[in-house]
Amino acid sequence: MPTTEQALLGNLVRQVMGDALGFLNAAALRVAVRLDIAEHLASGPRTPTELARLSDTDPGHLARVLRFLAMRGVFREDEQGAYQLTPAAELLRAESPMSVRSMVLLLTDEMYWLPAGRLEETVQTGTTVFNEIFGGPLFDVLAREPHRADIFHTAIADLSVTEQDPIAASYDFPDTGTVVDVGGGPGGLLHAVLLRNPGLRGVLFEQESVLTQHRLGDPAIAGRWEPVAGDFFGRIPTGGDIYVLKRVLHDWDDRDSLRILRATRQAMANEAKLLIIDAVIPSGNDPHPSKLYDLAMMTNFDGKERTRAEFDTLLAAANLRAVRVIPTPGTLSIVEAVPAPPAAPSAPDEAEIR
C-alpha cells in the first residue's frame, strides 16, 4: 500500500502530466465542433458508428475522441455505447441561447494555436510572435483576410450576446444623456443599455467596415442612436455623458492603451464618466479566468488583462481617476473613471507605462 505522501505525490504527477497534455483538450473540442457532433445528437443518442457515417470520419478514432470528451463532461456514453448531449455539449450547438460554438472555433483556430505554441519566444522577447507568423498584427490580418475576419468578428459578437445584458444591468446609468460606445463592435452592449434606459441616446463609434454590420436595427431604439465612423487612436466624438470601452484596452499594450485613454479624455467634458469594461485580475493564487485570458492577450495582441493597480496607473497617465470597480455576473468588471481634478499631482509620463 502506498503511503499518504506517495499517493499525494502521484496525484501531483498526474496533474502536471495532464496539464502538459492540456492542448489535447482544445484539439478534441475543436474536432467535435467542426464535425457538428452536438448537432447530430440533438435528435437523440447515436453510436460512434452512426456519428462517423454522418461526419465522414473513422468510427474507431471518433469513438476515442468522444470517450475523452465524455470524461470531461462534454457528451455522455450510455450503457448501450451510444453518446448523448450533456449541458456542456448543448453549448456547442449553434442554436443554443448561450452558444459558444463560434468562440471555440476562434480560440482553437491557428490564429491562437500557432502563437501559443511559441509562447517561450514571446516571454523571452517581450512581444508576440503573431506578426512574424501571419505577416502583421492581428487586426491588420483581419482587414486583409475576410475569412479570418469572419471567424473573429462572429465569435466576439456571439460572446457579447452572453455578456451585454448582465453588464447593462450592473451599472446605474443616468435617466438622460448620451452614451458613446468607443470601439463598440456591432453595438450589442449599446443596444442593451438603450433598451434598459429609454431616456438615453447612443453613439456607436467604430470603423466603417464594422458599422455596416451593426445590430442596432431594433424598432424599440429607433431614432435614439447614431453611427460615427472613426479610429479610437484619433478623434473621438465629443458631447457624451458616458463613454464606454468594452473589451478594448485588453487588446493593446500599455503604450497604445494610453493613447486610447488620452483620446477619450480629450473628448470628455469634465462632468463625463468613463466605463472601462474588462477583466480585473484579482490578487492571490486563487483561480480566475482573467489569468488565463491574460496569456491569450499576450500571445496574440501584445495586450494584457490588468489589475486594479495597473488600471489606476494607466488612468492617471491619461489625467483620469478610477472611482470604483463594479463586478458583473461574468468575468468582466466595470472600472468607473472620471477626469482627474486640476489639482491632482502630475501624471506619470509614458516612460513609466511600460
Coordinates of C-alpha atoms in Angstrom, one line a residue:
M1 CA 0.0 0.0 0.0
P2 CA 1.4 3.4 -0.9
T3 CA 1.8 5.9 1.9
T4 CA -0.3 9.0 2.1
E5 CA 2.7 11.0 0.9
Q6 CA 3.3 8.7 -2.1
A7 CA -0.4 9.0 -3.0
L8 CA -0.3 12.8 -2.9
L9 CA 2.9 12.8 -5.0
G10 CA 1.3 10.5 -7.5
N11 CA -1.7 12.8 -7.8
L12 CA 0.6 15.8 -8.3
V13 CA 2.5 13.9 -11.1
R14 CA -0.8 13.1 -12.8
Q15 CA -1.9 16.7 -12.5
V16 CA 1.3 18.1 -14.1
M17 CA 1.2 15.5 -16.8
G18 CA -2.4 16.3 -17.6
D19 CA -1.5 20.0 -17.7
A20 CA 1.3 19.2 -20.1
L21 CA -1.1 17.5 -22.4
G22 CA -3.8 20.1 -22.0
F23 CA -3.5 21.2 -25.6
L24 CA -5.4 18.0 -26.5
N25 CA -8.5 19.3 -24.7
A26 CA -8.7 22.2 -27.2
A27 CA -7.9 19.9 -30.1
A28 CA -10.6 17.4 -29.2
L29 CA -13.2 20.1 -28.6
R30 CA -12.4 21.6 -32.0
V31 CA -12.9 18.2 -33.6
A32 CA -16.4 17.9 -32.0
V33 CA -17.4 21.4 -33.2
R34 CA -16.0 21.1 -36.7
L35 CA -17.8 17.7 -37.1
D36 CA -21.1 19.1 -35.8
I37 CA -21.3 16.2 -33.3
A38 CA -23.6 18.2 -30.9
E39 CA -25.9 19.0 -33.8
H40 CA -26.0 15.3 -34.8
L41 CA -27.0 14.4 -31.3
A42 CA -29.8 17.0 -31.0
S43 CA -32.4 14.4 -32.0
G44 CA -31.2 11.7 -29.6
P45 CA -28.3 9.4 -28.8
R46 CA -26.2 7.9 -31.6
T47 CA -23.3 5.4 -31.6
P48 CA -19.8 6.3 -32.8
T49 CA -20.5 4.3 -36.0
E50 CA -23.6 6.4 -36.7
L51 CA -21.8 9.6 -36.0
A52 CA -18.9 8.6 -38.1
R53 CA -21.2 7.9 -41.0
L54 CA -22.8 11.4 -40.6
S55 CA -19.4 13.2 -40.2
D56 CA -17.4 11.1 -42.8
T57 CA -14.8 10.1 -40.2
D58 CA -13.2 6.9 -39.0
P59 CA -15.5 5.3 -36.3
G60 CA -12.7 4.0 -34.2
H61 CA -10.8 7.2 -34.0
L62 CA -14.0 9.3 -33.5
A63 CA -15.1 6.9 -30.6
R64 CA -11.8 7.6 -28.8
V65 CA -12.2 11.4 -29.1
L66 CA -15.8 11.1 -27.8
R67 CA -14.7 8.9 -24.9
F68 CA -12.1 11.6 -24.0
L69 CA -14.7 14.4 -24.2
A70 CA -17.2 12.4 -22.2
M71 CA -14.6 12.1 -19.4
R72 CA -14.6 15.9 -19.3
G73 CA -18.4 16.2 -19.2
V74 CA -18.8 17.0 -22.9
F75 CA -21.2 14.3 -24.1
R76 CA -22.1 11.2 -22.2
E77 CA -21.8 7.5 -23.2
D78 CA -24.8 5.3 -22.2
E79 CA -24.8 1.6 -21.4
Q80 CA -25.5 0.7 -25.0
G81 CA -22.4 2.6 -26.2
A82 CA -24.3 5.5 -27.7
Y83 CA -23.4 9.1 -27.0
Q84 CA -25.8 11.8 -26.0
L85 CA -25.8 15.6 -25.2
T86 CA -24.9 17.0 -21.8
P87 CA -25.5 20.6 -20.7
A88 CA -21.9 21.4 -21.7
A89 CA -22.4 19.8 -25.1
E90 CA -25.6 21.8 -25.6
L91 CA -23.4 25.0 -25.6
L92 CA -21.7 23.7 -28.8
R93 CA -24.9 23.9 -30.8
A94 CA -25.4 26.9 -33.0
E95 CA -29.0 27.3 -31.9
S96 CA -28.2 27.3 -28.2
P97 CA -29.2 30.6 -26.4
M98 CA -25.8 30.6 -24.9
S99 CA -23.8 29.0 -27.7
V100 CA -20.0 29.1 -27.5
R101 CA -19.6 27.3 -30.8
S102 CA -18.1 30.3 -32.6
M103 CA -15.8 31.1 -29.7
V104 CA -14.5 27.5 -29.7
L105 CA -13.8 27.8 -33.4
L106 CA -11.9 31.1 -32.9
L107 CA -9.9 30.1 -29.8
T108 CA -8.8 26.8 -31.4
D109 CA -8.0 28.4 -34.7
E110 CA -4.4 28.6 -35.9
M111 CA -4.5 32.4 -35.2
Y112 CA -4.5 31.5 -31.5
W113 CA -2.9 28.0 -31.7
L114 CA 0.3 28.8 -33.5
P115 CA 1.4 31.8 -31.4
A116 CA 0.6 29.8 -28.2
G117 CA 3.0 27.1 -29.4
R118 CA 5.8 29.7 -29.3
L119 CA 4.9 31.3 -26.0
E120 CA 8.5 30.8 -24.8
E121 CA 9.7 33.2 -27.5
T122 CA 7.1 35.8 -26.5
V123 CA 8.3 35.6 -22.9
Q124 CA 11.9 35.9 -24.0
T125 CA 11.5 38.8 -26.3
G126 CA 8.5 40.6 -24.6
T127 CA 6.5 40.7 -27.8
T128 CA 4.1 38.4 -29.6
V129 CA 5.3 36.2 -32.5
F130 CA 1.9 36.6 -34.2
N131 CA 3.2 39.3 -36.5
E132 CA 6.0 37.0 -37.7
I133 CA 3.7 34.0 -38.3
F134 CA 0.9 35.9 -40.1
G135 CA 2.7 38.9 -41.6
G136 CA 1.4 41.6 -39.4
P137 CA -0.7 42.4 -36.3
L138 CA -3.9 40.6 -35.8
F139 CA -6.2 43.5 -36.7
D140 CA -4.2 44.1 -39.9
V141 CA -4.5 40.5 -40.8
L142 CA -8.3 40.6 -40.3
A143 CA -8.5 43.7 -42.5
R144 CA -6.9 41.9 -45.4
E145 CA -8.2 38.3 -44.9
P146 CA -12.0 38.2 -44.9
H147 CA -12.3 34.6 -43.9
R148 CA -10.3 35.2 -40.7
A149 CA -12.2 38.4 -40.0
D150 CA -15.5 36.4 -40.2
I151 CA -14.2 33.9 -37.7
F152 CA -13.1 36.6 -35.3
H153 CA -16.0 39.0 -35.5
T154 CA -18.6 36.3 -35.4
A155 CA -17.1 34.9 -32.2
I156 CA -16.7 38.2 -30.5
A157 CA -20.3 39.2 -31.4
D158 CA -21.7 35.9 -30.1
L159 CA -19.6 36.2 -26.9
S160 CA -21.1 39.7 -26.4
V161 CA -24.6 38.2 -26.5
T162 CA -23.9 36.3 -23.3
E163 CA -22.4 39.4 -21.6
Q164 CA -24.2 42.5 -22.7
D165 CA -27.5 42.4 -20.7
P166 CA -25.9 41.5 -17.4
I167 CA -23.3 44.3 -17.9
A168 CA -26.0 46.8 -18.8
A169 CA -27.9 45.8 -15.6
S170 CA -24.9 46.1 -13.4
Y171 CA -24.4 49.8 -13.8
D172 CA -26.8 52.6 -12.7
F173 CA -27.0 54.6 -15.9
P174 CA -28.4 58.2 -15.7
D175 CA -32.0 58.8 -16.8
T176 CA -31.0 61.1 -19.6
G177 CA -27.9 61.8 -21.6
T178 CA -25.7 60.3 -24.3
V179 CA -23.6 57.1 -24.2
V180 CA -20.7 56.9 -26.6
D181 CA -19.6 53.3 -27.1
V182 CA -16.0 53.6 -28.3
G183 CA -14.9 50.6 -30.4
G184 CA -18.3 49.1 -29.7
G185 CA -18.2 46.5 -32.4
P186 CA -21.7 45.8 -33.9
G187 CA -23.3 47.6 -30.9
G188 CA -24.6 44.8 -28.8
L189 CA -23.9 46.4 -25.5
L190 CA -25.2 49.8 -26.6
H191 CA -28.4 48.1 -27.7
A192 CA -28.8 46.5 -24.2
V193 CA -28.1 49.9 -22.5
L194 CA -30.6 51.8 -24.6
L195 CA -33.3 49.1 -24.1
R196 CA -32.9 49.3 -20.4
N197 CA -32.7 53.1 -20.2
P198 CA -35.3 54.7 -22.6
G199 CA -34.2 58.2 -21.7
L200 CA -30.7 57.7 -23.1
R201 CA -29.3 58.3 -26.6
G202 CA -26.3 56.4 -28.0
V203 CA -23.4 56.8 -30.4
L204 CA -21.7 53.7 -31.8
F205 CA -18.1 54.8 -32.7
E206 CA -16.4 52.2 -34.9
Q207 CA -14.5 51.6 -38.1
E208 CA -16.7 52.0 -41.2
S209 CA -16.4 48.3 -42.1
V210 CA -17.7 47.3 -38.7
L211 CA -20.5 49.8 -38.6
T212 CA -22.0 48.2 -41.8
Q213 CA -22.6 45.1 -39.7
H214 CA -24.3 46.8 -36.7
R215 CA -27.0 45.1 -34.7
L216 CA -29.0 48.2 -33.7
G217 CA -31.9 47.9 -36.2
D218 CA -34.4 47.3 -33.3
P219 CA -37.5 49.5 -33.7
A220 CA -37.5 49.8 -29.9
I221 CA -34.5 52.1 -30.0
A222 CA -35.1 53.7 -33.4
G223 CA -34.1 57.3 -33.6
R224 CA -32.1 57.1 -30.3
W225 CA -28.7 56.2 -31.7
E226 CA -26.3 57.2 -34.5
P227 CA -23.2 55.6 -36.1
V228 CA -20.0 57.5 -36.2
A229 CA -17.0 56.1 -38.2
G230 CA -13.5 56.7 -37.0
D231 CA -10.4 55.4 -35.2
F232 CA -10.1 55.4 -31.4
F233 CA -6.4 56.4 -31.7
G234 CA -7.6 59.7 -33.3
R235 CA -10.6 62.0 -32.8
I236 CA -13.4 60.5 -30.6
P237 CA -16.9 62.1 -30.7
T238 CA -17.5 64.8 -28.1
G239 CA -20.7 65.5 -26.2
G240 CA -21.1 62.2 -24.4
D241 CA -22.1 61.9 -20.8
I242 CA -20.9 58.3 -20.5
Y243 CA -18.0 56.9 -22.6
V244 CA -17.6 53.1 -22.8
L245 CA -14.6 51.0 -23.6
K246 CA -15.6 47.3 -23.6
R247 CA -13.0 44.7 -24.3
V248 CA -10.9 47.4 -26.0
L249 CA -7.9 48.1 -23.7
H250 CA -7.1 44.4 -23.1
D251 CA -6.2 44.1 -26.8
W252 CA -3.4 46.7 -26.5
D253 CA -0.2 47.1 -24.6
D254 CA 0.2 50.0 -22.1
R255 CA 1.5 52.5 -24.6
D256 CA -1.3 52.1 -27.1
S257 CA -3.9 51.8 -24.3
L258 CA -2.7 55.1 -23.0
R259 CA -3.2 56.6 -26.5
I260 CA -6.8 55.4 -26.5
L261 CA -7.4 56.7 -23.0
R262 CA -5.9 60.1 -23.8
A263 CA -8.0 60.4 -27.0
T264 CA -11.1 59.5 -24.9
R265 CA -10.2 62.0 -22.2
Q266 CA -9.8 64.7 -24.8
A267 CA -13.4 64.1 -25.9
M268 CA -14.8 64.0 -22.4
A269 CA -16.3 67.0 -20.6
N270 CA -15.3 67.4 -17.0
E271 CA -18.6 66.0 -15.8
A272 CA -18.5 62.9 -18.1
K273 CA -17.7 59.4 -16.9
L274 CA -15.7 56.6 -18.5
L275 CA -16.6 52.9 -18.1
I276 CA -13.8 50.5 -18.8
I277 CA -15.3 47.1 -19.1
D278 CA -12.6 44.5 -18.9
A279 CA -11.4 41.7 -16.6
V280 CA -9.7 42.9 -13.5
I281 CA -7.2 40.4 -12.2
P282 CA -7.6 39.7 -8.5
S283 CA -4.6 39.3 -6.2
G284 CA -3.6 35.9 -4.8
N285 CA -3.2 32.5 -6.2
D286 CA -6.9 31.5 -6.5
P287 CA -8.1 30.5 -10.0
H288 CA -9.7 33.3 -12.0
P289 CA -10.5 33.3 -15.8
S290 CA -8.7 36.6 -16.2
K291 CA -5.3 34.9 -15.5
L292 CA -5.9 32.6 -18.5
Y293 CA -7.2 35.3 -20.8
D294 CA -4.2 37.4 -19.9
L295 CA -1.9 34.7 -21.5
A296 CA -4.1 34.7 -24.6
M297 CA -3.8 38.5 -24.9
M298 CA 0.0 38.3 -24.5
T299 CA 0.4 35.6 -27.2
N300 CA -1.8 37.3 -29.8
F301 CA -2.0 41.0 -29.4
D302 CA 0.8 42.2 -27.1
G303 CA -2.3 43.0 -25.0
K304 CA -3.0 42.2 -21.4
E305 CA -5.6 41.9 -18.7
R306 CA -4.9 44.2 -15.8
T307 CA -5.0 44.5 -12.0
R308 CA -6.7 47.4 -10.3
A309 CA -3.3 49.0 -9.6
E310 CA -2.4 48.8 -13.3
F311 CA -5.7 50.4 -14.3
D312 CA -5.0 53.2 -11.7
T313 CA -1.6 53.9 -13.2
L314 CA -2.8 54.0 -16.8
L315 CA -5.7 56.2 -15.9
A316 CA -3.5 58.7 -14.0
A317 CA -1.3 59.0 -17.1
A318 CA -4.3 60.0 -19.1
N319 CA -5.5 62.5 -16.5
L320 CA -8.3 60.3 -15.3
R321 CA -9.1 58.8 -11.9
A322 CA -10.7 55.4 -11.1
V323 CA -13.7 55.9 -8.8
R324 CA -14.7 52.3 -8.2
V325 CA -14.7 48.8 -9.7
I326 CA -18.2 47.2 -10.2
P327 CA -18.4 43.4 -10.7
T328 CA -20.7 41.9 -13.2
P329 CA -22.2 38.4 -13.2
G330 CA -19.5 37.2 -15.6
T331 CA -15.7 37.6 -15.8
L332 CA -15.7 41.3 -16.7
S333 CA -15.8 44.2 -14.3
I334 CA -16.7 47.9 -14.8
V335 CA -13.9 50.3 -13.9
E336 CA -15.7 53.7 -13.5
A337 CA -13.4 56.6 -14.0
V338 CA -13.8 60.4 -14.1
P339 CA -11.5 63.3 -15.2
A340 CA -8.8 63.9 -12.6
P341 CA -9.2 67.2 -10.7
P342 CA -6.9 70.1 -11.8
A343 CA -5.0 70.0 -8.5
A344 CA -4.1 66.3 -8.9
P345 CA -0.4 65.5 -8.9
S346 CA 1.3 65.4 -12.3
A347 CA 0.6 62.2 -14.1
P348 CA 3.4 59.7 -14.9
D349 CA 4.8 60.1 -18.4
E350 CA 4.8 57.3 -21.0
A351 CA 8.2 56.1 -19.8
E352 CA 6.5 54.9 -16.6
I353 CA 3.8 53.0 -18.6
R354 CA 5.9 50.2 -20.0

